[in-house]
PDB file of C-alpha atoms in Angstrom:
ATOM      1  CA  MET A  27      45.039 -11.967  24.213  1.00 59.00           C
ATOM      2  CA  ALA A  28      48.690 -10.838  26.597  1.00 71.00           C
ATOM      3  CA  GLY A  29      49.589 -11.057  29.647  1.00 82.00           C
ATOM      4  CA  SER A  30      52.571  -9.834  32.325  1.00 88.00           C
ATOM      5  CA  ILE A  31      53.480 -10.686  35.522  1.00 91.00           C
ATOM      6  CA  GLU A  32      54.610  -8.189  37.972  1.00 90.00           C
ATOM      7  CA  LYS A  33      56.888  -9.699  41.315  1.00 90.00           C
ATOM      8  CA  ARG A  34      54.988  -7.708  43.796  1.00 88.00           C
ATOM      9  CA  GLY A  35      56.788  -8.787  46.632  1.00 87.00           C
ATOM     10  CA  ASP A  36      58.947 -12.416  48.030  1.00 88.00           C
ATOM     11  CA  THR A  37      55.433 -14.623  47.162  1.00 90.00           C
ATOM     12  CA  SER A  38      52.952 -11.828  45.498  1.00 93.00           C
ATOM     13  CA  TYR A  39      52.184 -11.531  41.191  1.00 93.00           C
ATOM     14  CA  ARG A  40      50.660  -8.918  39.489  1.00 91.00           C
ATOM     15  CA  LEU A  41      49.289 -10.486  36.776  1.00 92.00           C
ATOM     16  CA  THR A  42      48.273  -7.455  33.798  1.00 90.00           C
ATOM     17  CA  ILE A  43      45.730  -9.152  30.880  1.00 85.00           C
ATOM     18  CA  SER A  44      44.974  -6.799  27.933  1.00 79.00           C
ATOM     19  CA  ALA A  45      41.879  -7.221  26.331  1.00 71.00           C
ATOM     20  CA  GLY A  46      41.233  -5.185  23.491  1.00 65.00           C
ATOM     21  CA  PHE A  47      39.710  -2.012  23.190  1.00 62.00           C
ATOM     22  CA  ASP A  48      36.970  -0.519  24.626  1.00 58.00           C
ATOM     23  CA  GLY A  49      34.138   1.414  22.000  1.00 51.00           C
ATOM     24  CA  ASN A  50      36.018   4.637  23.299  1.00 56.00           C
ATOM     25  CA  GLY A  51      38.845   3.375  21.658  1.00 58.00           C
ATOM     26  CA  LYS A  52      40.440   2.699  25.594  1.00 66.00           C
ATOM     27  CA  ARG A  53      42.624  -0.341  26.188  1.00 70.00           C
ATOM     28  CA  ILE A  54      41.196  -3.075  28.312  1.00 73.00           C
ATOM     29  CA  LYS A  55      43.034  -4.412  31.412  1.00 81.00           C
ATOM     30  CA  HIS A  56      41.960  -6.703  34.139  1.00 83.00           C
ATOM     31  CA  THR A  57      44.919  -7.347  37.019  1.00 88.00           C
ATOM     32  CA  LYS A  58      44.886 -10.000  40.011  1.00 88.00           C
ATOM     33  CA  THR A  59      46.994 -10.105  42.446  1.00 92.00           C
ATOM     34  CA  VAL A  60      48.064 -13.637  43.058  1.00 92.00           C
ATOM     35  CA  ASN A  61      50.510 -16.377  45.640  1.00 92.00           C
ATOM     36  CA  CYS A  62      53.180 -18.266  44.210  1.00 93.00           C
ATOM     37  CA  THR A  63      56.122 -19.678  45.867  1.00 90.00           C
ATOM     38  CA  SER A  64      57.381 -19.688  41.704  1.00 92.00           C
ATOM     39  CA  GLU A  65      57.709 -17.375  38.445  1.00 91.00           C
ATOM     40  CA  ARG A  66      56.409 -20.613  36.700  1.00 91.00           C
ATOM     41  CA  GLU A  67      54.044 -20.946  39.195  1.00 93.00           C
ATOM     42  CA  ALA A  68      52.805 -17.575  38.539  1.00 91.00           C
ATOM     43  CA  GLU A  69      53.759 -18.295  34.564  1.00 91.00           C
ATOM     44  CA  LYS A  70      51.016 -21.373  35.441  1.00 90.00           C
ATOM     45  CA  GLU A  71      48.271 -18.791  36.844  1.00 91.00           C
ATOM     46  CA  LEU A  72      48.701 -16.331  34.503  1.00 89.00           C
ATOM     47  CA  ALA A  73      47.955 -18.488  32.026  1.00 88.00           C
ATOM     48  CA  ARG A  74      44.576 -19.774  33.788  1.00 86.00           C
ATOM     49  CA  PHE A  75      43.351 -15.910  34.008  1.00 85.00           C
ATOM     50  CA  VAL A  76      43.247 -15.568  30.410  1.00 82.00           C
ATOM     51  CA  VAL A  77      41.394 -18.852  29.639  1.00 79.00           C
ATOM     52  CA  ALA A  78      38.874 -16.924  32.782  1.00 78.00           C
ATOM     53  CA  VAL A  79      39.291 -13.790  30.744  1.00 76.00           C
ATOM     54  CA  GLU A  80      38.810 -15.064  27.405  1.00 69.00           C
ATOM     55  CA  ASN A  81      35.316 -16.771  28.259  1.00 65.00           C
ATOM     56  CA  GLN A  82      34.314 -14.206  29.886  1.00 63.00           C
ATOM     57  CA  GLN A  83      34.750 -12.091  27.360  1.00 58.00           C
ATOM     58  CA  HIS A  84      33.112 -14.545  24.330  1.00 52.00           C
ATOM     59  CA  ALA A  85      30.153 -15.127  26.835  1.00 50.00           C
ATOM     60  CA  THR A  86      28.443 -11.714  26.775  1.00 53.00           C
ATOM     61  CA  SER A  87      30.561  -9.837  24.155  1.00 56.00           C
ATOM     62  CA  GLY A  88      29.563 -11.381  20.723  1.00 57.00           C
ATOM     63  CA  LYS A  89      25.733 -10.923  21.969  1.00 74.00           C
ATOM     64  CA  MET A  90      25.372  -7.595  20.615  1.00 84.00           C
ATOM     65  CA  THR A  91      23.334  -7.494  17.458  1.00 91.00           C
ATOM     66  CA  LEU A  92      24.959  -5.680  14.221  1.00 94.00           C
ATOM     67  CA  THR A  93      22.253  -2.562  14.786  1.00 92.00           C
ATOM     68  CA  GLY A  94      23.928  -2.674  17.971  1.00 89.00           C
ATOM     69  CA  LEU A  95      27.859  -2.969  16.865  1.00 91.00           C
ATOM     70  CA  TYR A  96      26.216   0.586  14.490  1.00 94.00           C
ATOM     71  CA  GLU A  97      25.094   2.797  16.848  1.00 91.00           C
ATOM     72  CA  SER A  98      28.190   2.736  19.037  1.00 88.00           C
ATOM     73  CA  TRP A  99      30.482   2.305  16.266  1.00 93.00           C
ATOM     74  CA  LYS A 100      28.865   5.729  15.389  1.00 92.00           C
ATOM     75  CA  GLN A 101      29.139   7.328  18.301  1.00 86.00           C
ATOM     76  CA  HIS A 102      32.609   6.049  19.114  1.00 86.00           C
ATOM     77  CA  HIS A 103      33.671   6.466  15.629  1.00 91.00           C
ATOM     78  CA  ALA A 104      32.461   7.437  12.536  1.00 93.00           C
ATOM     79  CA  SER A 105      31.765  11.006  14.779  1.00 90.00           C
ATOM     80  CA  LYS A 106      34.881  11.692  15.368  1.00 89.00           C
ATOM     81  CA  ASN A 107      37.056  10.449  12.414  1.00 93.00           C
ATOM     82  CA  LEU A 108      34.238  10.433   8.928  1.00 94.00           C
ATOM     83  CA  ALA A 109      33.558  13.654   7.055  1.00 94.00           C
ATOM     84  CA  PRO A 110      29.858  14.249   7.505  1.00 94.00           C
ATOM     85  CA  THR A 111      28.837  13.582   3.939  1.00 95.00           C
ATOM     86  CA  THR A 112      30.459   9.768   4.329  1.00 95.00           C
ATOM     87  CA  ILE A 113      28.230   9.477   7.459  1.00 95.00           C
ATOM     88  CA  ALA A 114      24.808  10.579   5.525  1.00 95.00           C
ATOM     89  CA  CYS A 115      26.434   7.962   2.653  1.00 95.00           C
ATOM     90  CA  TYR A 116      26.315   5.053   5.222  1.00 96.00           C
ATOM     91  CA  ASN A 117      23.487   5.936   6.616  1.00 95.00           C
ATOM     92  CA  PHE A 118      21.432   5.585   4.051  1.00 95.00           C
ATOM     93  CA  ILE A 119      22.666   2.366   2.965  1.00 94.00           C
ATOM     94  CA  TYR A 120      22.352   1.002   6.729  1.00 96.00           C
ATOM     95  CA  PRO A 121      19.003  -0.390   6.144  1.00 95.00           C
ATOM     96  CA  ARG A 122      19.476  -2.818   3.296  1.00 94.00           C
ATOM     97  CA  ILE A 123      22.131  -4.507   5.993  1.00 96.00           C
ATOM     98  CA  LYS A 124      19.866  -3.577   8.874  1.00 95.00           C
ATOM     99  CA  VAL A 125      16.706  -5.754   6.856  1.00 94.00           C
ATOM    100  CA  ALA A 126      19.579  -8.791   6.045  1.00 94.00           C
ATOM    101  CA  LEU A 127      21.841  -9.098   9.703  1.00 95.00           C
ATOM    102  CA  GLY A 128      20.531  -5.989  11.501  1.00 94.00           C
ATOM    103  CA  GLN A 129      18.923  -8.372  14.978  1.00 93.00           C
ATOM    104  CA  LYS A 130      21.496 -11.574  14.286  1.00 93.00           C
ATOM    105  CA  ARG A 131      24.371 -11.295  17.127  1.00 92.00           C
ATOM    106  CA  ILE A 132      27.302  -9.843  15.609  1.00 93.00           C
ATOM    107  CA  ASP A 133      29.086 -12.917  17.273  1.00 90.00           C
ATOM    108  CA  LYS A 134      27.094 -15.330  14.687  1.00 92.00           C
ATOM    109  CA  ILE A 135      27.611 -13.301  11.917  1.00 95.00           C
ATOM    110  CA  GLU A 136      30.091 -15.439   9.366  1.00 95.00           C
ATOM    111  CA  PRO A 137      31.612 -14.586   6.447  1.00 95.00           C
ATOM    112  CA  ARG A 138      29.110 -16.391   4.332  1.00 95.00           C
ATOM    113  CA  HIS A 139      26.719 -13.715   4.947  1.00 96.00           C
ATOM    114  CA  ILE A 140      28.229 -11.354   4.200  1.00 95.00           C
ATOM    115  CA  GLN A 141      28.865 -13.424   0.464  1.00 94.00           C
ATOM    116  CA  ALA A 142      25.151 -13.865   0.080  1.00 94.00           C
ATOM    117  CA  PHE A 143      23.951 -10.136   0.736  1.00 95.00           C
ATOM    118  CA  LEU A 144      26.397  -8.911  -1.197  1.00 94.00           C
ATOM    119  CA  ALA A 145      25.313 -11.336  -3.633  1.00 92.00           C
ATOM    120  CA  ASN A 146      21.897 -10.644  -2.971  1.00 91.00           C
ATOM    121  CA  LEU A 147      22.593  -7.040  -3.033  1.00 91.00           C
ATOM    122  CA  ALA A 148      23.324  -7.725  -7.500  1.00 87.00           C
ATOM    123  CA  GLU A 149      19.782  -8.895  -7.714  1.00 85.00           C
ATOM    124  CA  PRO A 150      17.247  -7.148  -9.821  1.00 79.00           C
ATOM    125  CA  GLY A 151      13.862  -5.332  -7.460  1.00 69.00           C
ATOM    126  CA  ILE A 152      16.722  -4.917  -4.670  1.00 65.00           C
ATOM    127  CA  LYS A 153      15.876  -1.015  -4.550  1.00 59.00           C
ATOM    128  CA  LYS A 154      12.582  -1.175  -4.123  1.00 54.00           C
ATOM    129  CA  ILE A 155      13.638  -2.304  -0.627  1.00 48.00           C
ATOM    130  CA  GLN A 156      14.000   2.287   0.429  1.00 50.00           C
ATOM    131  CA  GLN A 157      10.691   2.646  -1.361  1.00 45.00           C
ATOM    132  CA  LYS A 158       7.592   3.295   0.236  1.00 44.00           C
ATOM    133  CA  LYS A 159       4.607   0.943   0.922  1.00 40.00           C
ATOM    134  CA  ASP A 160       1.917   2.150  -0.647  1.00 39.00           C
ATOM    135  CA  SER A 161       3.678   3.792  -4.202  1.00 46.00           C
ATOM    136  CA  LYS A 162       1.431   2.607  -5.826  1.00 46.00           C
ATOM    137  CA  LYS A 163       3.858   3.814  -9.438  1.00 49.00           C
ATOM    138  CA  THR A 164       5.375   0.946 -11.319  1.00 44.00           C
ATOM    139  CA  GLN A 165       9.135   1.475 -10.490  1.00 49.00           C
ATOM    140  CA  PRO A 166      11.460  -0.826 -12.384  1.00 49.00           C
ATOM    141  CA  LYS A 167      13.556  -3.468 -11.414  1.00 56.00           C
ATOM    142  CA  GLU A 168      16.980  -1.561 -10.464  1.00 69.00           C
ATOM    143  CA  SER A 169      20.118  -3.778  -9.108  1.00 75.00           C
ATOM    144  CA  LEU A 170      22.686  -1.431  -7.271  1.00 86.00           C
ATOM    145  CA  SER A 171      26.151  -0.912  -8.796  1.00 88.00           C
ATOM    146  CA  ALA A 172      28.552  -2.111  -7.743  1.00 88.00           C
ATOM    147  CA  SER A 173      30.145   0.618  -6.301  1.00 90.00           C
ATOM    148  CA  SER A 174      26.980   0.720  -4.414  1.00 91.00           C
ATOM    149  CA  ILE A 175      27.310  -2.625  -3.695  1.00 93.00           C
ATOM    150  CA  LYS A 176      31.068  -2.769  -2.369  1.00 93.00           C
ATOM    151  CA  LYS A 177      30.089   0.530   0.277  1.00 94.00           C
ATOM    152  CA  HIS A 178      28.048  -1.948   1.491  1.00 96.00           C
ATOM    153  CA  HIS A 179      30.963  -3.755   1.944  1.00 96.00           C
ATOM    154  CA  GLU A 180      33.376  -1.035   3.015  1.00 95.00           C
ATOM    155  CA  LEU A 181      30.997   0.004   5.960  1.00 97.00           C
ATOM    156  CA  LEU A 182      30.652  -3.819   7.283  1.00 97.00           C
ATOM    157  CA  SER A 183      34.122  -4.257   7.500  1.00 96.00           C
ATOM    158  CA  SER A 184      34.818  -1.094   9.402  1.00 96.00           C
ATOM    159  CA  MET A 185      31.727  -1.768  11.544  1.00 96.00           C
ATOM    160  CA  PHE A 186      33.642  -5.440  12.671  1.00 96.00           C
ATOM    161  CA  ASN A 187      37.054  -4.218  11.960  1.00 94.00           C
ATOM    162  CA  LYS A 188      36.459  -1.660  15.811  1.00 91.00           C
ATOM    163  CA  ALA A 189      34.180  -4.749  17.271  1.00 89.00           C
ATOM    164  CA  VAL A 190      38.047  -6.860  16.470  1.00 88.00           C
ATOM    165  CA  ARG A 191      39.229  -3.453  18.108  1.00 86.00           C
ATOM    166  CA  TRP A 192      37.191  -3.524  20.770  1.00 82.00           C
ATOM    167  CA  GLY A 193      37.703  -7.033  21.541  1.00 79.00           C
ATOM    168  CA  LEU A 194      34.308  -8.054  20.752  1.00 83.00           C
ATOM    169  CA  LEU A 195      35.266 -10.352  17.968  1.00 87.00           C
ATOM    170  CA  PRO A 196      37.689 -12.571  16.710  1.00 86.00           C
ATOM    171  CA  TYR A 197      37.921 -11.896  13.146  1.00 92.00           C
ATOM    172  CA  ASN A 198      36.520  -9.766  11.035  1.00 95.00           C
ATOM    173  CA  PRO A 199      34.344 -11.697   8.634  1.00 95.00           C
ATOM    174  CA  CYS A 200      34.466  -9.189   5.628  1.00 95.00           C
ATOM    175  CA  GLN A 201      38.396 -10.409   5.190  1.00 93.00           C
ATOM    176  CA  ARG A 202      37.567 -13.436   4.389  1.00 93.00           C
ATOM    177  CA  ILE A 203      35.905 -13.161   1.581  1.00 93.00           C
ATOM    178  CA  ASP A 204      36.370 -11.367  -1.813  1.00 88.00           C
ATOM    179  CA  PRO A 205      35.586  -7.995  -1.887  1.00 83.00           C
ATOM    180  CA  PRO A 206      33.369  -6.425  -4.600  1.00 83.00           C
ATOM    181  CA  LYS A 207      34.889  -6.266  -8.160  1.00 81.00           C
ATOM    182  CA  VAL A 208      33.671  -1.901  -9.686  1.00 68.00           C
ATOM    183  CA  GLU A 209      35.325  -2.006 -13.085  1.00 69.00           C
ATOM    184  CA  ARG A 210      37.139   1.429 -13.898  1.00 67.00           C
ATOM    185  CA  LYS A 211      34.996   2.648 -16.842  1.00 65.00           C
ATOM    186  CA  SER A 212      37.493   4.301 -19.914  1.00 69.00           C
ATOM    187  CA  LYS A 213      36.892   7.875 -19.934  1.00 73.00           C
ATOM    188  CA  ILE A 214      37.264   9.688 -23.261  1.00 78.00           C
ATOM    189  CA  ILE A 215      38.703  12.369 -24.371  1.00 82.00           C
ATOM    190  CA  TYR A 216      38.654  14.657 -26.583  1.00 82.00           C
ATOM    191  CA  ASP A 217      42.046  15.288 -28.950  1.00 84.00           C
ATOM    192  CA  GLN A 218      43.287  18.901 -30.011  1.00 85.00           C
ATOM    193  CA  GLN A 219      41.350  19.362 -33.151  1.00 85.00           C
ATOM    194  CA  THR A 220      38.100  18.355 -31.816  1.00 87.00           C
ATOM    195  CA  LEU A 221      38.477  20.620 -28.205  1.00 84.00           C
ATOM    196  CA  GLY A 222      39.531  23.285 -30.469  1.00 83.00           C
ATOM    197  CA  VAL A 223      35.461  22.941 -32.550  1.00 83.00           C
ATOM    198  CA  PHE A 224      34.305  23.106 -29.404  1.00 83.00           C
ATOM    199  CA  LEU A 225      35.845  25.827 -28.042  1.00 84.00           C
ATOM    200  CA  HIS A 226      34.941  27.760 -31.578  1.00 79.00           C
ATOM    201  CA  HIS A 227      31.143  26.459 -31.188  1.00 82.00           C
ATOM    202  CA  LEU A 228      31.681  27.471 -27.541  1.00 85.00           C
ATOM    203  CA  GLU A 229      32.170  31.741 -29.145  1.00 83.00           C
ATOM    204  CA  GLY A 230      29.739  34.548 -28.102  1.00 76.00           C
ATOM    205  CA  GLU A 231      28.066  31.873 -25.673  1.00 78.00           C
ATOM    206  CA  ASP A 232      26.919  32.971 -21.823  1.00 74.00           C
TER     207      ASP A 232
END
């Protein structure tokens, strides 16, 4: 947590601490004026001030739940920076995250929780979480694709990045695990002869 000292008079010093950003992206600053006989004494007061501010932030900011962070993230970040289709995609996948982690305090979510959640997404039958409870149809026990699981990780990582930037968390737990891997499938490309046959069969078609 960065801090600075500004001498205002013979024995007056103004202490300023930068404590991240709020939900609107505005820098949070804490200031305090102290009377000290020297700059060295003012530096000691600044150190005490930093500890006091850090303790206050730790006691209050982490109490936000993950769902609370998601709503704040949507309002102050996603709505201003992401395309509507991207937001719609995240709104579609967030219910799975909400079931597993939504009510947990963000300061209690550790990398192991994220890792376990992503592993659970790969299990057969996970798609049932968004099916209607009164549905009587037999549903296949499908698992999510690797690309879909990666989108869950990307959403969580984006949320936690903002929480760190806003001074709500000291680090992003998603950055302390290996992100899901997506295997790229090789594309089948027609050679010139096959393409010629294909175009020949299209002649006379609308």
